[in-house]
């Protein structure tokens, strides 16, 4: 069935007209490429530092938990650096 100008043949009744969309622009990542390797290096260097602290810090001091506090802090720091690096690789 052919239709004349201005008439609808019923195949697109009720559907919006579609337009051809241009290809999306290629966006630069919000984080520079060097961030991933730097945070990976920070995480790798932090692990031996944690081991050194665990063995050299005195078992007792004013608070009694200095060793646990510093080792725990440094482990959290290394885990955070690794999480940032892993997240950077995803984008």
Short mmCIF file of N, CA, C and O in Angstrom, two decimals, residues 7-52:
data_model
loop_
_atom_site.label_atom_id
_atom_site.label_comp_id
_atom_site.label_asym_id
_atom_site.label_seq_id
_atom_site.Cartn_x
_atom_site.Cartn_y
_atom_site.Cartn_z
N UNK A 7 -0.08 11.51 4.15
CA UNK A 7 -0.92 10.44 4.66
C UNK A 7 -0.06 9.36 5.30
O UNK A 7 1.04 9.09 4.86
N UNK A 8 -0.60 8.71 6.33
CA UNK A 8 0.13 7.64 6.99
C UNK A 8 -0.44 6.32 6.52
O UNK A 8 -1.65 6.18 6.34
N UNK A 9 0.41 5.33 6.32
CA UNK A 9 -0.08 4.02 5.91
C UNK A 9 -0.37 3.13 7.12
O UNK A 9 -0.67 1.95 6.97
N UNK A 10 -0.24 3.66 8.36
CA UNK A 10 -0.61 2.91 9.55
C UNK A 10 0.53 2.15 10.20
O UNK A 10 0.41 1.68 11.31
N UNK A 11 1.65 1.97 9.52
CA UNK A 11 2.76 1.20 10.10
C UNK A 11 3.44 1.94 11.24
O UNK A 11 4.00 1.31 12.12
N UNK A 12 3.42 3.25 11.26
CA UNK A 12 4.09 3.99 12.32
C UNK A 12 3.09 4.76 13.18
O UNK A 12 3.44 5.73 13.82
N UNK A 13 1.87 4.31 13.21
CA UNK A 13 0.83 5.02 13.96
C UNK A 13 1.18 5.04 15.45
O UNK A 13 1.43 4.01 16.06
N UNK A 14 1.20 6.20 16.04
CA UNK A 14 1.44 6.35 17.46
C UNK A 14 2.90 6.31 17.89
O UNK A 14 3.20 6.50 19.04
N UNK A 15 3.80 6.02 17.00
CA UNK A 15 5.22 5.94 17.35
C UNK A 15 5.89 7.26 17.03
O UNK A 15 5.61 7.88 16.00
N UNK A 16 6.78 7.70 17.93
CA UNK A 16 7.49 8.95 17.63
C UNK A 16 8.48 8.75 16.50
O UNK A 16 8.96 7.65 16.27
N UNK A 17 8.74 9.79 15.81
CA UNK A 17 9.73 9.73 14.73
C UNK A 17 11.11 9.61 15.34
O UNK A 17 11.42 10.25 16.33
N UNK A 18 11.92 8.79 14.78
CA UNK A 18 13.29 8.65 15.26
C UNK A 18 14.22 9.42 14.35
O UNK A 18 14.01 9.51 13.15
N UNK A 19 15.21 10.00 14.98
CA UNK A 19 16.22 10.73 14.22
C UNK A 19 17.53 9.99 14.34
O UNK A 19 17.79 9.31 15.32
N UNK A 20 18.34 10.15 13.36
CA UNK A 20 19.66 9.54 13.41
C UNK A 20 20.52 10.34 14.37
O UNK A 20 20.66 11.55 14.24
N UNK A 21 21.06 9.65 15.38
CA UNK A 21 21.90 10.33 16.37
C UNK A 21 23.36 10.24 15.97
O UNK A 21 23.81 9.22 15.46
N UNK A 22 24.06 11.29 16.22
CA UNK A 22 25.50 11.29 15.94
C UNK A 22 26.20 10.42 16.98
O UNK A 22 25.71 10.24 18.10
N UNK A 23 27.34 9.90 16.63
CA UNK A 23 28.12 9.09 17.57
C UNK A 23 28.54 9.97 18.74
O UNK A 23 28.88 11.14 18.55
N UNK A 24 28.49 9.41 19.95
CA UNK A 24 28.88 10.23 21.11
C UNK A 24 30.36 10.59 21.05
O UNK A 24 31.18 9.87 20.50
N UNK A 25 30.66 11.74 21.63
CA UNK A 25 32.06 12.17 21.65
C UNK A 25 32.85 11.26 22.58
O UNK A 25 32.33 10.75 23.55
N UNK A 26 34.08 11.07 22.24
CA UNK A 26 34.96 10.31 23.11
C UNK A 26 35.41 11.23 24.24
O UNK A 26 35.99 12.28 24.00
N UNK A 27 35.09 10.82 25.47
CA UNK A 27 35.42 11.66 26.61
C UNK A 27 36.74 11.24 27.21
O UNK A 27 37.06 10.06 27.28
N UNK A 28 37.48 12.21 27.66
CA UNK A 28 38.73 11.92 28.37
C UNK A 28 38.38 11.45 29.77
O UNK A 28 37.42 11.92 30.36
N UNK A 29 39.17 10.53 30.32
CA UNK A 29 38.90 10.12 31.70
C UNK A 29 39.11 11.30 32.65
O UNK A 29 39.96 12.16 32.43
N UNK A 30 38.32 11.32 33.72
CA UNK A 30 38.42 12.41 34.68
C UNK A 30 39.70 12.31 35.51
O UNK A 30 40.13 13.29 36.08
N UNK A 31 40.28 11.13 35.55
CA UNK A 31 41.49 10.91 36.35
C UNK A 31 42.64 10.62 35.38
O UNK A 31 42.50 9.82 34.47
N UNK A 32 43.78 11.27 35.56
CA UNK A 32 44.91 11.02 34.66
C UNK A 32 45.39 9.56 34.73
O UNK A 32 45.21 8.89 35.74
N UNK A 33 46.00 9.10 33.68
CA UNK A 33 46.46 7.71 33.58
C UNK A 33 47.52 7.36 34.62
O UNK A 33 47.63 6.23 35.04
N UNK A 34 48.30 8.33 35.07
CA UNK A 34 49.39 8.03 35.99
C UNK A 34 48.89 7.74 37.40
O UNK A 34 49.64 7.22 38.23
N UNK A 35 47.64 8.03 37.70
CA UNK A 35 47.10 7.82 39.04
C UNK A 35 47.13 6.33 39.42
O UNK A 35 47.50 5.97 40.53
N UNK A 36 46.73 5.47 38.52
CA UNK A 36 46.70 4.03 38.81
C UNK A 36 48.07 3.48 39.21
O UNK A 36 48.20 2.87 40.29
N UNK A 37 49.10 3.68 38.39
CA UNK A 37 50.42 3.18 38.76
C UNK A 37 50.97 3.81 40.05
O UNK A 37 51.63 3.12 40.84
N UNK A 38 50.70 5.09 40.28
CA UNK A 38 51.20 5.73 41.50
C UNK A 38 50.56 5.11 42.73
O UNK A 38 51.25 4.78 43.70
N UNK A 39 49.27 4.91 42.70
CA UNK A 39 48.60 4.31 43.86
C UNK A 39 48.99 2.84 44.03
O UNK A 39 49.08 2.35 45.15
N UNK A 40 49.22 2.15 42.94
CA UNK A 40 49.71 0.78 43.05
C UNK A 40 51.08 0.76 43.73
O UNK A 40 51.33 -0.03 44.64
N UNK A 41 51.96 1.66 43.32
CA UNK A 41 53.27 1.76 43.95
C UNK A 41 53.18 2.11 45.42
O UNK A 41 53.91 1.56 46.25
N UNK A 42 52.26 3.01 45.76
CA UNK A 42 52.08 3.36 47.17
C UNK A 42 51.65 2.14 47.98
O UNK A 42 52.14 1.91 49.09
N UNK A 43 50.75 1.36 47.41
CA UNK A 43 50.29 0.16 48.12
C UNK A 43 51.39 -0.86 48.28
O UNK A 43 51.54 -1.48 49.34
N UNK A 44 52.20 -1.04 47.25
CA UNK A 44 53.29 -2.02 47.31
C UNK A 44 54.36 -1.58 48.31
O UNK A 44 54.88 -2.40 49.08
N UNK A 45 54.69 -0.31 48.33
CA UNK A 45 55.71 0.20 49.25
C UNK A 45 55.21 0.19 50.70
O UNK A 45 55.98 -0.01 51.63
N UNK A 46 53.91 0.36 50.87
CA UNK A 46 53.36 0.42 52.23
C UNK A 46 53.43 -0.93 52.94
O UNK A 46 53.61 -0.97 54.16
N UNK A 47 53.31 -2.03 52.22
CA UNK A 47 53.31 -3.36 52.86
C UNK A 47 54.63 -3.63 53.58
O UNK A 47 54.61 -4.02 54.76
N UNK A 48 55.80 -3.46 52.96
CA UNK A 48 57.04 -3.66 53.73
C UNK A 48 57.16 -2.68 54.90
O UNK A 48 57.69 -3.03 55.96
N UNK A 49 56.67 -1.47 54.72
CA UNK A 49 56.70 -0.49 55.80
C UNK A 49 55.88 -0.99 56.99
O UNK A 49 56.27 -0.86 58.15
N UNK A 50 54.72 -1.58 56.71
CA UNK A 50 53.88 -2.13 57.77
C UNK A 50 54.62 -3.25 58.51
O UNK A 50 54.59 -3.32 59.74
N UNK A 51 55.28 -4.11 57.76
CA UNK A 51 56.03 -5.20 58.39
C UNK A 51 57.16 -4.65 59.26
O UNK A 51 57.40 -5.13 60.37
N UNK A 52 57.84 -3.63 58.76
CA UNK A 52 58.91 -3.00 59.54
C UNK A 52 58.36 -2.41 60.84
O UNK A 52 58.93 -2.61 61.92
#
